[in-house]
Tab-separated table of C-alpha atoms in Angstrom:
chain	number	residue	atom	x	y	z
A	297	MET	CA	0.000	0.000	0.000
A	298	ASN	CA	1.510	3.303	-1.100
A	299	LYS	CA	1.226	6.320	1.154
A	300	PRO	CA	0.663	9.658	-0.568
A	301	ALA	CA	3.585	12.063	-0.668
A	302	LEU	CA	3.831	14.557	2.178
A	303	TYR	CA	4.668	18.129	1.190
A	304	LYS	CA	5.960	21.020	3.269
A	305	VAL	CA	7.114	24.543	2.589
A	306	ARG	CA	9.505	26.305	4.927
A	307	VAL	CA	10.455	29.965	5.140
A	308	THR	CA	13.263	31.484	7.147
A	309	LYS	CA	15.017	34.675	6.124
A	310	ASP	CA	17.670	36.956	7.560
A	311	HIS	CA	15.008	39.667	7.946
A	312	LEU	CA	12.539	37.451	9.849
A	313	VAL	CA	14.027	38.627	13.110
A	314	PHE	CA	12.914	40.882	15.911
A	315	SER	CA	14.717	42.483	18.811
A	316	ALA	CA	12.590	42.489	21.937
A	317	ALA	CA	12.838	42.543	25.700
A	318	HIS	CA	11.002	40.215	28.062
A	319	PHE	CA	11.176	38.478	31.389
A	320	ILE	CA	9.664	35.178	32.411
A	321	THR	CA	8.772	33.524	35.657
A	322	PHE	CA	9.417	29.928	36.606
A	323	ASN	CA	9.191	27.592	39.588
A	324	GLY	CA	6.295	29.630	40.931
A	325	ASN	CA	8.113	32.590	42.427
A	326	ILE	CA	11.305	33.197	40.416
A	327	CYS	CA	11.191	36.139	38.030
A	328	GLU	CA	14.016	36.828	35.608
A	329	ARG	CA	15.477	40.271	35.165
A	330	LEU	CA	14.287	42.239	32.174
A	331	HIS	CA	16.547	41.348	29.250
A	332	GLY	CA	16.467	41.223	25.466
A	333	HIS	CA	17.119	38.892	22.567
A	334	ASN	CA	17.517	39.051	18.831
A	335	TRP	CA	14.857	36.469	18.060
A	336	ARG	CA	14.700	34.625	14.726
A	337	VAL	CA	11.580	33.043	13.236
A	338	ALA	CA	10.921	30.243	10.747
A	339	ALA	CA	7.602	28.827	9.527
A	340	GLU	CA	6.739	25.508	7.943
A	341	LEU	CA	3.377	24.580	6.427
A	342	THR	CA	2.296	21.013	5.676
A	343	GLY	CA	-0.402	20.030	3.192
A	344	PRO	CA	-1.223	18.642	-0.227
A	345	LEU	CA	-0.294	20.341	-3.468
A	346	ASP	CA	-2.827	22.693	-5.047
A	347	GLU	CA	-3.614	23.017	-8.750
A	348	ASN	CA	-0.379	25.002	-9.214
A	349	GLY	CA	1.775	22.381	-7.524
A	350	TYR	CA	2.112	24.558	-4.380
A	351	VAL	CA	1.529	23.763	-0.742
A	352	PHE	CA	1.440	27.518	-0.142
A	353	ASP	CA	2.985	30.491	-1.921
A	354	PHE	CA	6.436	31.239	-0.434
A	355	ILE	CA	6.072	34.989	-0.980
A	356	ALA	CA	2.660	35.173	0.703
A	357	LEU	CA	3.972	33.145	3.652
A	358	ARG	CA	7.094	35.296	3.956
A	359	ASP	CA	5.133	38.548	3.777
A	360	GLN	CA	2.548	37.516	6.350
A	361	LEU	CA	5.223	36.255	8.711
A	362	GLN	CA	7.114	39.539	8.271
A	363	LYS	CA	4.037	41.542	9.294
A	364	THR	CA	3.747	39.556	12.506
A	365	VAL	CA	7.465	39.756	13.263
A	366	ASP	CA	7.410	43.524	12.675
A	367	THR	CA	4.739	43.983	15.369
A	368	LEU	CA	7.154	42.439	17.905
A	369	ASP	CA	10.280	44.310	16.858
A	370	HIS	CA	11.804	46.761	19.354
A	371	ARG	CA	9.114	46.134	21.946
A	372	VAL	CA	8.828	44.909	25.492
A	373	LEU	CA	6.797	41.676	25.391
A	374	LEU	CA	4.357	41.454	28.291
A	375	PRO	CA	1.989	38.574	29.093
A	376	THR	CA	-1.607	39.510	29.903
A	377	GLN	CA	-2.715	36.068	31.129
A	378	HIS	CA	-0.003	35.403	33.706
A	379	GLN	CA	-1.296	34.470	37.156
A	380	LYS	CA	1.223	36.615	39.051
A	381	ILE	CA	2.383	39.280	36.581
A	382	LYS	CA	-0.235	41.996	36.541
A	383	VAL	CA	-0.252	44.291	33.532
A	384	SER	CA	-2.227	47.521	33.518
A	385	GLU	CA	-2.541	50.469	31.203
A	386	GLU	CA	-2.929	54.068	32.321
A	387	HIS	CA	-2.673	57.059	30.013
A	388	ASP	CA	0.429	56.513	27.889
A	389	GLU	CA	2.081	54.009	30.214
A	390	ILE	CA	2.048	50.281	30.815
A	391	GLN	CA	2.760	49.018	34.302
A	392	ALA	CA	3.762	45.437	35.059
A	393	THR	CA	4.103	44.104	38.595
A	394	PHE	CA	5.312	40.844	40.067
A	395	GLU	CA	5.250	40.535	43.835
A	396	LYS	CA	7.264	43.580	45.048
A	397	ARG	CA	8.774	44.357	41.643
A	398	ARG	CA	7.343	47.031	39.349
A	399	TRP	CA	8.170	48.129	35.812
A	400	VAL	CA	6.707	51.122	33.959
A	401	PHE	CA	7.114	51.485	30.201
A	402	PRO	CA	5.876	53.898	27.550
A	403	LYS	CA	2.792	52.302	25.970
A	404	GLU	CA	4.255	52.620	22.477
A	405	ASP	CA	7.246	50.483	23.517
A	406	CYS	CA	5.135	47.495	24.596
A	407	ILE	CA	3.134	44.744	23.037
A	408	LEU	CA	0.638	43.019	25.300
A	409	LEU	CA	0.419	39.364	24.367
A	410	PRO	CA	-2.473	37.114	25.453
A	411	LEU	CA	-0.019	34.602	26.925
A	412	GLU	CA	0.586	33.003	30.292
A	413	ASN	CA	4.323	33.767	30.075
A	414	THR	CA	6.597	35.213	27.395
A	415	THR	CA	8.569	32.021	26.838
A	416	ALA	CA	9.884	31.265	23.356
A	417	GLU	CA	7.443	28.332	23.174
A	418	LEU	CA	4.399	30.491	23.850
A	419	ILE	CA	5.640	33.251	21.552
A	420	ALA	CA	5.965	30.607	18.810
A	421	ARG	CA	2.351	29.553	19.472
A	422	TRP	CA	1.169	33.179	19.292
A	423	ILE	CA	2.976	33.753	15.993
A	424	GLY	CA	1.436	30.528	14.653
A	425	GLN	CA	-2.026	31.654	15.721
A	426	GLN	CA	-1.522	34.972	13.921
A	427	LEU	CA	-0.542	33.077	10.789
A	428	LEU	CA	-3.537	30.739	11.152
A	429	THR	CA	-5.972	33.658	11.104
A	430	VAL	CA	-4.748	34.543	7.616
A	431	ILE	CA	-4.392	30.977	6.337
A	432	GLY	CA	-7.772	29.971	7.750
A	433	SER	CA	-9.476	32.877	5.992
A	434	ASP	CA	-8.554	31.360	2.606
A	435	ALA	CA	-10.976	28.480	2.139
A	436	SER	CA	-9.188	27.345	-1.037
A	437	ASN	CA	-6.064	26.093	0.717
A	438	GLN	CA	-5.744	22.675	2.313
A	439	ILE	CA	-2.978	23.379	4.819
A	440	GLU	CA	-2.933	20.685	7.505
A	441	SER	CA	-0.485	22.151	10.016
A	442	VAL	CA	1.593	25.216	10.764
A	443	GLN	CA	4.916	24.886	12.534
A	444	ILE	CA	6.602	27.974	13.941
A	445	GLU	CA	10.153	27.985	15.215
A	446	VAL	CA	11.492	30.801	17.376
A	447	GLU	CA	15.198	31.055	18.116
A	448	GLU	CA	15.721	32.951	21.344
A	449	ASN	CA	19.480	32.628	21.368
A	450	PHE	CA	21.886	31.042	18.896
A	451	GLY	CA	21.072	27.334	18.750
A	452	GLN	CA	18.118	27.541	21.193
A	453	TRP	CA	14.863	26.997	19.302
A	454	ALA	CA	11.320	26.624	20.561
A	455	ILE	CA	8.938	24.902	18.153
A	456	CYS	CA	5.145	24.901	18.128
A	457	GLN	CA	3.102	22.869	15.663
A	458	LEU	CA	-0.563	23.817	15.300
A	459	PRO	CA	-3.188	21.851	13.370
A	460	VAL	CA	-5.236	23.903	10.933
A	461	PRO	CA	-8.967	23.562	11.564
A	462	GLN	CA	-10.668	22.296	8.433
A	463	SER	CA	-13.882	24.040	7.402
């Protein structure tokens, strides 16, 4: 019995990078110091070939991924669904608190992410979800999964694979 061929397209470019600051918590009560990374992003889509012999157009994938990456660039990444980090907005400022620690940033320097923590894994999931909103709006494609890879530091990748809901 022959299995059908499996096709994937993958995009990673030198310009699919963003510089951003974050801090994460772990082990319940440990909170890192605010620090930054030069993050790198790659995307891979899996699915059958369309009538043009494509899984998905490389240029469309690159451009959509670039839009998402650009929203993160030169920002402080703050989680809005963390149990202990409280994020609030007042006037033109964003305040984040964790236990006795407090940070205040200009609003324009922040991006509030609907995440539990700003780990590379959860950032990869968020980027994948942003990509899915565009891919899912095109009923003609048959993409089966989206895989996003986020490199936080050279050689340290977080990978999230999301199934694409079929309509």
